[in-house]
XYZ file of C-alpha atoms in Angstrom:
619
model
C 0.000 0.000 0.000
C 1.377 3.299 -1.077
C 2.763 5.550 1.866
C 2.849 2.485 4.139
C 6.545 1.420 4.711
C 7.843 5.061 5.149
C 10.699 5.749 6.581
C 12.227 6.627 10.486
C 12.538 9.757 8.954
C 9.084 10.155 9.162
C 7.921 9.701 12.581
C 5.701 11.996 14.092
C 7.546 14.013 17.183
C 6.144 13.053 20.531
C 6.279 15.830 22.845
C 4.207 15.034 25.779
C 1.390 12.027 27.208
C -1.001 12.767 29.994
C -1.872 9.318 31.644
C -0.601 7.057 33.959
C -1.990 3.304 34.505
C -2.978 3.043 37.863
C -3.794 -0.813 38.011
C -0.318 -1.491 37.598
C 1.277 -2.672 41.508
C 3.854 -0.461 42.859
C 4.208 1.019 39.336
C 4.825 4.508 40.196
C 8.646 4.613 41.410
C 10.147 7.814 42.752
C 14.104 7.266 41.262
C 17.139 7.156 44.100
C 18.253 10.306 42.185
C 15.525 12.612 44.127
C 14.441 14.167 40.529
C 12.603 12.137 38.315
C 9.140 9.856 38.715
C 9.289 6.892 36.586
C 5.742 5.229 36.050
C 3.899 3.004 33.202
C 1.140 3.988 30.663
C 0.338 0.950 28.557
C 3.517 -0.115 26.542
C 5.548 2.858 27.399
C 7.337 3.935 30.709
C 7.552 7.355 31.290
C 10.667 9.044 33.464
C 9.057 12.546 34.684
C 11.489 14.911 35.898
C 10.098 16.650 39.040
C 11.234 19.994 38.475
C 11.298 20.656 34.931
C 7.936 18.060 34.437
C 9.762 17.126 30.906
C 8.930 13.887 29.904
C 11.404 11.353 28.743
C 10.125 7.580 27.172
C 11.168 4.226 27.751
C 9.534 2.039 24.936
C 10.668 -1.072 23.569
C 7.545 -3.697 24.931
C 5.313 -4.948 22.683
C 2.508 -5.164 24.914
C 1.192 -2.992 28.571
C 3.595 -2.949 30.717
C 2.651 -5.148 34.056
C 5.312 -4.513 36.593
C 8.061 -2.054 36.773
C 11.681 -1.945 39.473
C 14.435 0.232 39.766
C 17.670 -0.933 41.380
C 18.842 0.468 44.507
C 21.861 2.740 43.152
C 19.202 3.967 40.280
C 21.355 2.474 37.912
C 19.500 0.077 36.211
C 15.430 -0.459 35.342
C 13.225 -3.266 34.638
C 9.950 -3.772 33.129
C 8.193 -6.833 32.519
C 4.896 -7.364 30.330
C 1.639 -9.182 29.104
C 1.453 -10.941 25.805
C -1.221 -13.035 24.223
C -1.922 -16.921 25.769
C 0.748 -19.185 24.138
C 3.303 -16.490 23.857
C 6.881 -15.907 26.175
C 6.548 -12.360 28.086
C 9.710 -10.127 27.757
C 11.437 -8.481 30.876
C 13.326 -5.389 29.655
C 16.549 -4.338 31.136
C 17.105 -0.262 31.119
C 20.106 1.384 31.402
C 18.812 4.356 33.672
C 21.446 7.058 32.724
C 21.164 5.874 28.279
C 17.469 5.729 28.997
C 17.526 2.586 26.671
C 17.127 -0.923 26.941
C 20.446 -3.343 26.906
C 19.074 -6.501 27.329
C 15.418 -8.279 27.009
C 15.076 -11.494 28.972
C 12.862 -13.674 27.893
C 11.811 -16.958 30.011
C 8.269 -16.101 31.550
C 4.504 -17.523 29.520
C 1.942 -14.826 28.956
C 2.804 -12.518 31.953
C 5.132 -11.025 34.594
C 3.983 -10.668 37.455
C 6.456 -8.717 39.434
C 10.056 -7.913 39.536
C 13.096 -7.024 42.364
C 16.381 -6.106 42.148
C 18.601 -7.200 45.267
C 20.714 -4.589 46.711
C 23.928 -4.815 45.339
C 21.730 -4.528 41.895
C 23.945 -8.085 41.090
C 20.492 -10.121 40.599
C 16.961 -9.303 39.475
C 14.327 -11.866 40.289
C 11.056 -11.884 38.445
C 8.069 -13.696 38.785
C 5.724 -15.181 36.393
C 1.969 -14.657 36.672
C -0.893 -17.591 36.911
C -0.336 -19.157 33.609
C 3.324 -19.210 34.441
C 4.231 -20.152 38.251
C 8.194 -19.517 38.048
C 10.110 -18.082 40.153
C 13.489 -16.997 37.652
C 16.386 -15.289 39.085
C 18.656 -13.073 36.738
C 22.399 -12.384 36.890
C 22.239 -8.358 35.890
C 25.826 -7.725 34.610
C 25.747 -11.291 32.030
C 22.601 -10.608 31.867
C 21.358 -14.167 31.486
C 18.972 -16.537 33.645
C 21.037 -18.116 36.510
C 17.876 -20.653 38.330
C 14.595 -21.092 37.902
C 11.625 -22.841 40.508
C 8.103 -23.126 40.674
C 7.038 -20.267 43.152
C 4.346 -21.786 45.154
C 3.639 -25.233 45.830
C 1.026 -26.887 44.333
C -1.272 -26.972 47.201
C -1.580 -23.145 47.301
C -2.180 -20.328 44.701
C 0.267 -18.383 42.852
C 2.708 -15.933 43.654
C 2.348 -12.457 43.017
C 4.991 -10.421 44.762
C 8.521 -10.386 45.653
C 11.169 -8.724 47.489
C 14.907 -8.624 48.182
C 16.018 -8.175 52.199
C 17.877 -4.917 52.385
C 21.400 -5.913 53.356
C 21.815 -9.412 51.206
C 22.063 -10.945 47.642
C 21.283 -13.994 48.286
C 17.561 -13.855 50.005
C 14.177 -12.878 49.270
C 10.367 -13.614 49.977
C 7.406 -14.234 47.544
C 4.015 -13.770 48.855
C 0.258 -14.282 46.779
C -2.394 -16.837 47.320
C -2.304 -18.755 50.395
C 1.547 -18.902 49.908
C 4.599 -16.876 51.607
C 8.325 -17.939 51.352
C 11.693 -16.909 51.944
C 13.889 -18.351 49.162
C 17.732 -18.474 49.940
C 19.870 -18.367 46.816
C 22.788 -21.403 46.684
C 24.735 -19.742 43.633
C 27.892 -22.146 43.238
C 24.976 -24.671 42.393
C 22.366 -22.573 41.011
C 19.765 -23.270 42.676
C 17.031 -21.928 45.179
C 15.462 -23.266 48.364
C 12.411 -21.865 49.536
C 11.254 -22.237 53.150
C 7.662 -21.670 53.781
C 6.938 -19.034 56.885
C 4.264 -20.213 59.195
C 1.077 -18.706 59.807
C -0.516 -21.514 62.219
C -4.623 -21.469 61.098
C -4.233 -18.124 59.495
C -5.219 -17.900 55.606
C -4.044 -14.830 53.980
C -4.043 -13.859 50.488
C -0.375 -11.440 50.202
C -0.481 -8.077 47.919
C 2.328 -6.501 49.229
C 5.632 -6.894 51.104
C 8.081 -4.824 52.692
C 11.322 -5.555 54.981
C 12.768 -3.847 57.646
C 15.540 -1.705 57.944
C 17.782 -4.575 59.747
C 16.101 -7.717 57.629
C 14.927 -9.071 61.201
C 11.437 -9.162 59.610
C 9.380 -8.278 57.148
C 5.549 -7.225 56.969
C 2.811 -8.296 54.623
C -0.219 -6.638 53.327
C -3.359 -8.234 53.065
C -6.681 -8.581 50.942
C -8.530 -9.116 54.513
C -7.017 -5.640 55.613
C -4.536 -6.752 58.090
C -0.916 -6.498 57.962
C 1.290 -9.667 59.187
C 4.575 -9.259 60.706
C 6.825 -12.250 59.857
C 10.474 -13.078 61.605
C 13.182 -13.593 58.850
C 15.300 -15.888 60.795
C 12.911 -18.553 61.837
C 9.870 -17.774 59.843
C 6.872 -17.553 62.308
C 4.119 -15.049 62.393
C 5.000 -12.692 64.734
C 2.088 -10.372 64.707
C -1.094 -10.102 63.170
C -2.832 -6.387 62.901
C -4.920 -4.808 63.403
C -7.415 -7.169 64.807
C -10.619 -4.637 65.257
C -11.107 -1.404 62.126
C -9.588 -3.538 59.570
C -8.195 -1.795 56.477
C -11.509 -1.659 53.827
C -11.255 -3.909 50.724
C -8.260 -5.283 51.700
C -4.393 -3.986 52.128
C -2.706 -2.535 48.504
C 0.135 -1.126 49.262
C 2.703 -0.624 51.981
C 5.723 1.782 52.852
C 8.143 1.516 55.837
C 9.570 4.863 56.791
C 13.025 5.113 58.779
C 11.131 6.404 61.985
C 9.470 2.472 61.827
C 6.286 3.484 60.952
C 3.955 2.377 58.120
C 2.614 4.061 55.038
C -0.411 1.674 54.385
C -2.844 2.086 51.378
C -6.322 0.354 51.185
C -8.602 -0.738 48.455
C -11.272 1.665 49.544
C -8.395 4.638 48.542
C -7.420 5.421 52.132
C -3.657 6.308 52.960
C -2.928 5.725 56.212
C -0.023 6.318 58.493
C 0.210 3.776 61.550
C 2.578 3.139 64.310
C 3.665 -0.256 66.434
C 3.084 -2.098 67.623
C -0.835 -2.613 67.187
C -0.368 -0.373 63.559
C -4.073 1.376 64.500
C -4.341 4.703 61.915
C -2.484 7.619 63.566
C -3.382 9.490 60.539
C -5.501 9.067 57.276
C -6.153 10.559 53.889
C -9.246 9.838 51.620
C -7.734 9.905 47.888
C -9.436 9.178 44.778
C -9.362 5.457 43.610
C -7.471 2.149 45.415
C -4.080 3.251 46.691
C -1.229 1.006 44.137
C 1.738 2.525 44.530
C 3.589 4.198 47.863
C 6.950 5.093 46.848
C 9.587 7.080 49.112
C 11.122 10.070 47.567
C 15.163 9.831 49.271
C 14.342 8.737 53.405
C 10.238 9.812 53.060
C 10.449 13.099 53.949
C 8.395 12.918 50.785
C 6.956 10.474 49.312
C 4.248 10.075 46.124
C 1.219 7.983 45.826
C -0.280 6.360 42.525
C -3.864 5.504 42.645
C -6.626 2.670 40.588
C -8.242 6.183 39.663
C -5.370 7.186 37.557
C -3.866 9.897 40.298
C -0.682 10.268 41.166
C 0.062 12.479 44.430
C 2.808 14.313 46.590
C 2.896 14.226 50.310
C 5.381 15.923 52.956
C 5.816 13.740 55.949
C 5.334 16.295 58.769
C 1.820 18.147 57.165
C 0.467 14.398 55.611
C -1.439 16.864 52.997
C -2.697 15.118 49.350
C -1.422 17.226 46.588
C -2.358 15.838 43.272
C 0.838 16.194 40.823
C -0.628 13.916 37.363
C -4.273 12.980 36.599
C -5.548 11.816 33.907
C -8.641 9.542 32.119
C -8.488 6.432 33.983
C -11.706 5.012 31.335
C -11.324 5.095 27.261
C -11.573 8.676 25.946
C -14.823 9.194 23.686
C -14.046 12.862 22.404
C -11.651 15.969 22.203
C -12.237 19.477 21.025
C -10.855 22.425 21.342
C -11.967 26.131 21.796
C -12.336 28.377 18.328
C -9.177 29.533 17.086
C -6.991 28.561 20.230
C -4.459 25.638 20.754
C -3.731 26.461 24.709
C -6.854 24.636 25.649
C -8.681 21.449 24.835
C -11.223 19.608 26.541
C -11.491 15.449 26.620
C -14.782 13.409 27.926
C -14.910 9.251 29.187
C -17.026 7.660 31.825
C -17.952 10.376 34.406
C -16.262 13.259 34.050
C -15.504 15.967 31.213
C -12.224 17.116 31.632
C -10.401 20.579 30.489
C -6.448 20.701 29.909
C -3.762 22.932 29.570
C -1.996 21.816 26.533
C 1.605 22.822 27.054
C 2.033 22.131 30.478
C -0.303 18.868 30.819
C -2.551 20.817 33.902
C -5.960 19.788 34.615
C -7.702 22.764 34.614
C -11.314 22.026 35.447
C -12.844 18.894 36.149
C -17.061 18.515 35.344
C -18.166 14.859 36.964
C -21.306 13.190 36.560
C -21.304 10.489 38.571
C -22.177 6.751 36.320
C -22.523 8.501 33.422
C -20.319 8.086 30.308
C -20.220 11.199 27.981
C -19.996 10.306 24.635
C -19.287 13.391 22.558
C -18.396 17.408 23.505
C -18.061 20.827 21.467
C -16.892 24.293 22.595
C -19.959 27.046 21.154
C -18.024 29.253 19.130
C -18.710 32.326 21.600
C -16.695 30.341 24.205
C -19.663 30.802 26.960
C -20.167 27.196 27.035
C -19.353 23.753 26.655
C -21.941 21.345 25.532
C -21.818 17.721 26.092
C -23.928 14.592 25.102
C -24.759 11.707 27.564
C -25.668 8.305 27.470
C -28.665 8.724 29.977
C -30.226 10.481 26.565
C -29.420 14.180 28.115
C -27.272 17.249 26.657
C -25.552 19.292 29.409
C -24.143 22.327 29.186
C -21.428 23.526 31.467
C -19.635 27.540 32.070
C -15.970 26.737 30.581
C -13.786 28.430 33.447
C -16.821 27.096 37.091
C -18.016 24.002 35.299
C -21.253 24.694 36.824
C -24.312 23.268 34.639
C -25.876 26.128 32.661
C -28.866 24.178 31.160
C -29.843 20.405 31.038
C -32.244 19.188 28.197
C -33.818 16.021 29.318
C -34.504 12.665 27.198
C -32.953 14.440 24.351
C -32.662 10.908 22.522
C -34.112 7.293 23.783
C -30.486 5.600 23.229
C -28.931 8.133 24.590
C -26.541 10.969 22.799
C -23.764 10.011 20.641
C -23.047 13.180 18.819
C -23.077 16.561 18.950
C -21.992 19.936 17.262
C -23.390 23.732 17.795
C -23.413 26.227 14.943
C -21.167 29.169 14.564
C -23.745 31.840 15.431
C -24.018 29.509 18.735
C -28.178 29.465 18.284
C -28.461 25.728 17.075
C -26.901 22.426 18.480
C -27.592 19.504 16.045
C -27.390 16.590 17.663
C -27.404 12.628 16.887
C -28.719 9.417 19.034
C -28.407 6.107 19.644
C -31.441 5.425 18.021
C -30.515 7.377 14.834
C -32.472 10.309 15.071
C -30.533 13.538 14.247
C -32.379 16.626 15.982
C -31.681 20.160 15.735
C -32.181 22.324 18.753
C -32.699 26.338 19.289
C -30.410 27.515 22.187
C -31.198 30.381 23.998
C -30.274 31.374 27.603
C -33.805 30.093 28.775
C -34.887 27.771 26.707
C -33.795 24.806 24.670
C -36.531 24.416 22.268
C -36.232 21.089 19.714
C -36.928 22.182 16.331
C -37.334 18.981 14.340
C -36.500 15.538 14.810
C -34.881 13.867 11.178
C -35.300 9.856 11.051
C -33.269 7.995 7.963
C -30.414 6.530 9.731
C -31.065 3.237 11.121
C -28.341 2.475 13.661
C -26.619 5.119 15.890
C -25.072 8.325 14.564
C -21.355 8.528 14.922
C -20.070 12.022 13.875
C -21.714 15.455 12.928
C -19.652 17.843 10.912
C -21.852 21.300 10.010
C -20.779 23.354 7.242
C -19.713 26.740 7.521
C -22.723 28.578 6.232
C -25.081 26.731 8.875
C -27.392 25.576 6.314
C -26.379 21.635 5.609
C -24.729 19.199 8.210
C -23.576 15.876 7.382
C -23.944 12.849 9.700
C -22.328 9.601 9.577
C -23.992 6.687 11.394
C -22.906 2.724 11.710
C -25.506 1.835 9.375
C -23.607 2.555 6.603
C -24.887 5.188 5.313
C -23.382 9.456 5.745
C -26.376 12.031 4.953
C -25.905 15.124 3.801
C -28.910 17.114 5.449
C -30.569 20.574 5.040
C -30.805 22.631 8.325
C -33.268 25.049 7.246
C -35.801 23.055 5.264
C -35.134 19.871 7.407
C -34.852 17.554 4.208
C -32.099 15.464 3.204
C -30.015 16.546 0.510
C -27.106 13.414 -0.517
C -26.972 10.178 1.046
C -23.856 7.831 0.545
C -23.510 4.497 1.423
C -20.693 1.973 2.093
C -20.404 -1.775 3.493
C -18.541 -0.047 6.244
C -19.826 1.148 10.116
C -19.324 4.590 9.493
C -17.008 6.284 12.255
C -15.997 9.642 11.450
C -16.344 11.789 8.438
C -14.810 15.350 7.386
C -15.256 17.974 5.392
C -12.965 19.516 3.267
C -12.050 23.291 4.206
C -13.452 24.241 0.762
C -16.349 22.389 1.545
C -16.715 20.838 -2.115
C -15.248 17.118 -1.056
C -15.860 15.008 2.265
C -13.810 11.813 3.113
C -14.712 8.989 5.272
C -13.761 6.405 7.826
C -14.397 3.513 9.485
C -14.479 0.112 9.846
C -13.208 -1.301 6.493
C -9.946 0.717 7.364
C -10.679 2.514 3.984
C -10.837 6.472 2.932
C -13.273 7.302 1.047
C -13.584 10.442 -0.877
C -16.507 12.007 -1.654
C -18.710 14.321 -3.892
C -20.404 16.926 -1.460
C -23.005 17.899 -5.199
C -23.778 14.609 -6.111
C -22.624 11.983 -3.492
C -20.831 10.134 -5.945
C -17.672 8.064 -5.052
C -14.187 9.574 -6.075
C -11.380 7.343 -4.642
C -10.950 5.034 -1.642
C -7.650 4.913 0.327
C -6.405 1.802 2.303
C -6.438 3.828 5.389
C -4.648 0.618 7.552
C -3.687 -2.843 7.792
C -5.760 -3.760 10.651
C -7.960 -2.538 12.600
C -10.808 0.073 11.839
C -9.912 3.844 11.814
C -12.127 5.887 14.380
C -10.639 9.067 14.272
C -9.704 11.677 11.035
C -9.339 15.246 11.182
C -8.465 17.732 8.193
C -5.946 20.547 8.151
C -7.524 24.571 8.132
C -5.505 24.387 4.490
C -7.209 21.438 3.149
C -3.747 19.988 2.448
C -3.056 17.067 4.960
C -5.431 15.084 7.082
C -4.449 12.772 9.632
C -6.225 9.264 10.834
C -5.959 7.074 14.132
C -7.673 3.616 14.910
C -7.396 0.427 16.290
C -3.883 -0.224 15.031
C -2.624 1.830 17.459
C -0.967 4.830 14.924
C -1.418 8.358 14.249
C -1.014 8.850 10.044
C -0.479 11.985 8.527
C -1.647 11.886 5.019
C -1.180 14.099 1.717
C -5.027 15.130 0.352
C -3.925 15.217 -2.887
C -1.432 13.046 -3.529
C -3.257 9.971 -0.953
C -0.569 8.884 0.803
C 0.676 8.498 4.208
C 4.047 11.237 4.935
C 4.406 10.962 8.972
C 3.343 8.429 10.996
C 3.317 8.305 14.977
C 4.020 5.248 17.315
C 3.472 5.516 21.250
C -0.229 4.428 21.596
C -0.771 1.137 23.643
C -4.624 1.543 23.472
C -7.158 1.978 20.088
C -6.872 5.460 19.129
C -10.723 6.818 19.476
C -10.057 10.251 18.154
C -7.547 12.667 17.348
C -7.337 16.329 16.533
C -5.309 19.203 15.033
C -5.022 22.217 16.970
C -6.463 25.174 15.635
C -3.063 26.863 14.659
C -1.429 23.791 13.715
C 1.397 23.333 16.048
C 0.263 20.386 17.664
C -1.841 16.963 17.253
C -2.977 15.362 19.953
C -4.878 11.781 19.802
C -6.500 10.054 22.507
C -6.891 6.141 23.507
C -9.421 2.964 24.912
C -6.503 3.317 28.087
C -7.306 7.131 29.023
C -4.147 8.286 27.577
C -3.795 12.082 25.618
C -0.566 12.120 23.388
C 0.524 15.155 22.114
C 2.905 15.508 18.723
C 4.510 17.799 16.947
C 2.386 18.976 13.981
C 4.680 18.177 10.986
C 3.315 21.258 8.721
C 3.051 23.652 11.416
C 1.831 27.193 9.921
C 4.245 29.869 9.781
């Protein structure tokens, strides 16, 4: 296919993400160096220095990213994977101060579960996940596989964390399902011995571990919400707490400051602080989503916390205040606009909340939540006064850009609820489309939200609404197949075009004489805006369907994004692809050309905004 095997000299530039993927354990690391956050976001790792908040990226997996380590000097990095059932799941080795990847180890089936690094940074260990069982212990500097064990016996369930003791090489403990060992490492004869640590009638189910200062134990977090302290030596349960005001849905992670207190985080999103011996909450935080990551910034007089919710916060020790540093989407992204004729703002909607960003600097400037609700498509009015939004409990909302505070609501606006919207440039009309098909047109004033007329051809729900700079026609594609070209004065329909396709997005051009297509069938189509007739058809991918296109103010490039994961940058004219852009781990849903042209950002099924260099910026 023509455009299709370009170059490396035609990647996109990738100048910033906004995401972070909370589900991932103990994912967000704060680096020995005291500067930089390192955390995952589907295939990539991102190192975020503190400071400066420039982004650097670690990618090299094929697949998300399931657990990430840092050695203890900061010199080296690890990452392990998912891959399909069937398949062998990589573990990348990073060389921190390169930030690239010198060796890929490659032992585990389908998943790694989670990786350590012992102190001396002479041996990683990395464990498998459920479909894999192994225990594997790496030599770091031959980087090769030294001994390998099943990690749990066969009476209990599987493994899924490990850690190193502070002071030696040679031991470490695994904790999961019903199972907890401390393995002692018998190099000269490469092998492993695990010993399992007693817990009398007690049935636990480990998330997390962490040892203390002088290895003479080490304490586990629970799903029942208790924390178990374990002697290293001989292996008994020495404590189990609390016993009354368990921690809710169970313990997720855990942090031991010098002073010997605990930094424990529950499934319920509660950060607590707790002292010995009885480790009752001295103090607690409510933060958004279940607490996955604690990590110590130098000896904890700060330390950052990564959340389910996709959250990432800063705390000082002595005040024990939340400050949110990185939020983003933690549910697929539906839609992204941006204001008229400015690129230092845009706006993305998902599953309960429309956010607005600052799109230099990454910032979350306004947040608009509706709880259980997914909005499915938003538009800036022209005049800036509002933002209006369409639901899938069948409603359009309208919110005040800079409060967020609901300006109008106009109830059962659709049965199926609303999957498309877009407001005309004299901000008097909204057109809007449903899940039923219906396209309506609306009359907006301050009081009143009148519905004008109701237009039924399209059978399945409509996808996209593009309105034409006059105000007079709109076109609407819809998964039937079938993109109508309507008339918004005389409510008739003017063109209809039709395709073996489930139409996602369509475009017009600037000049408003030609449309193209999208969708399923991964092909371009071109189109007639007079007649409707057929003019070429591109092979817009190899796989996947496209859901995304946007045109250029000039008419000259477009660009596309779908399920194969790439932003394309195409010639108009000429029909082929000049730039393409690799960093997505999730199905592009959309993606967008700033206003001026400087930048294009694209967003993902994973919550994740990318932002690239426009290649054809405007002068």
């Amino acid at each position: 296919m023509a455009g299709q095997g370009q170059g490396e000299e035609n990647r996109l530039e990738l100048q910033g993400i906004i995401g972070f993927n909370g589900h991932v354990a103990s994912g967000l690391i704060s680096h020995p160096d005291r500067e930089h956050l390192i955390y995952p976001l589907g295939c990539t790792i991102i190192i975020e220095n503190l400071n400066t908040r420039k982004q650097q990226f670690l990618q090299g997996h094929t697949n998300n990213v399931s657990c990430v380590a840092v050695s203890r000097s900061g010199r080296y990095l690890a990452s392990g994977q998912v891959t399909y059932m069937g398949f062998k799941a990589d573990i990348l080795l990073w060389d921190y101060s390169r930030r690239e990847a010198c060796a890929k180890l490659t032992l585990h089936k389908v998943k790694v579960q989670a990786l350590a690094f012992s102190p001396n940074d002479q041996y990683l260990v990395s464990l498998g996940g459920q479909d894999d069982g192994s225990v594997v212990v790496w030599n770091v500097a031959k980087r090769e596989a030294i001994c390998g064990s099943p990690a749990s016996s066969l009476s209990s369930g599987h493994a899924t964390s490990v850690i190193f003791t502070h002071n030696s090489d040679e031991i470490f403990m695994t904790g999961g399902d019903g199972t907890l060992r401390v393995w002692d490492l018998d190099l000269p004869n490469r092998k492993m011995r695990p010993t399992e640590c007693q817990l009398g009638q007690l049935k636990r189910v480990v998330t997390c571990l962490q040892v203390a200062e002088d290895d003479s134990c080490f304490y586990c977090g629970t799903t029942t919400g208790d924390i178990l302290k374990i002697n290293t030596k001989n292996k008994l349960l020495n404590s189990c707490t609390p016993q009354k005001g368990k921690f809710s849905l169970g313990v997720t992670a855990l942090a031991l400051l010098k002073t010997g207190e605990l930094l424990i985080g529950s499934g319920d999103g509660k950060l607590a602080l707790c002292k010995g011996p009885n480790y009752k909450a001295a103090k607690t935080v409510q933060l958004q989503g279940s607490v996955t990551s604690i990590s110590l910034r130098g000896h904890g007089h700060q330390f950052f916390v990564g959340t389910g919710g996709a959250q990432i916060y800063r705390f000082n020790y002595p005040e024990f205040k939340e400050e949110l540093i990185t939020t983003c989407h933690s549910e697929a992204i539906n839609d992204i606009t941006f204001p008229f004729g400015t690129s230092e703002l845009f706006a993305t909607c998902s599953k309960n909340d429309i956010r607005v960003w600052h799109t230099t600097t990454h910032k979350e400037m306004l947040r608009i939540t509706v709880p259980n609700m997914t909005c499915l498509a938003i538009d800036f009015m022209r005049d800036g006064k509002s933002i209006i939004s369409a639901w899938s409990d069948g409603r359009i909302r309208a919110f005040m850009p800079e409060s967020g505070r609901l300006i109008y609501c106009i109830e059962n606006a659709h049965s199926m609820g609303v999957t498309a919207i877009a407001a005309t440039s004299d901000c008097k009309r909204i057109v809007s489309g449903g899940g039923e098909g219906q396209v309506r047109i609306w009359e907006i004033s301050k009081e009143t939200q009148r519905l004008v007329q109701s237009m039924k051809e399209h059978k399945s729900s409509v996808t996209c609404i593009k309105l034409k700079g006059n105000n007079r026609e709109c076109l609407t594609a819809s998964s039937d197949g079938t993109c109508i070209i309507w008339d918004i004065v005389r409510f008739t329909r003017i063109q209809m075009v039709m395709s073996n396709t489930l139409f996602r997005c369509v475009c017009y051009h600037p000049k408003e004489f030609q449309f193209i297509t999208s969708g399923t069938d991964r092909k371009i189509g071109y189109w007639e805006v007079f007649d409707g007739s057929a003019i070429r058809e591109l092979e817009g991918s190899m796989s996947g369907a496209i859901n995304g296109m946007d045109i250029c103010d000039e008419g000259i490039h477009f660009v596309t994004g779908g399920d194969d994961k790439l932003v394309k940058v195409w010639d108009y004219n000429e029909g082929e692809v000049t730039h393409m852009g690799i960093g997505h781990s999730g199905n592009i849903t959309l993606l967008k050309i700033c206003p001026l042209s400087k930048y294009l950002i694209s967003v993902s099924t994973d919550g994740a905004i990318l932002r690239w260099k426009y290649p054809y910026m405007l002068r």
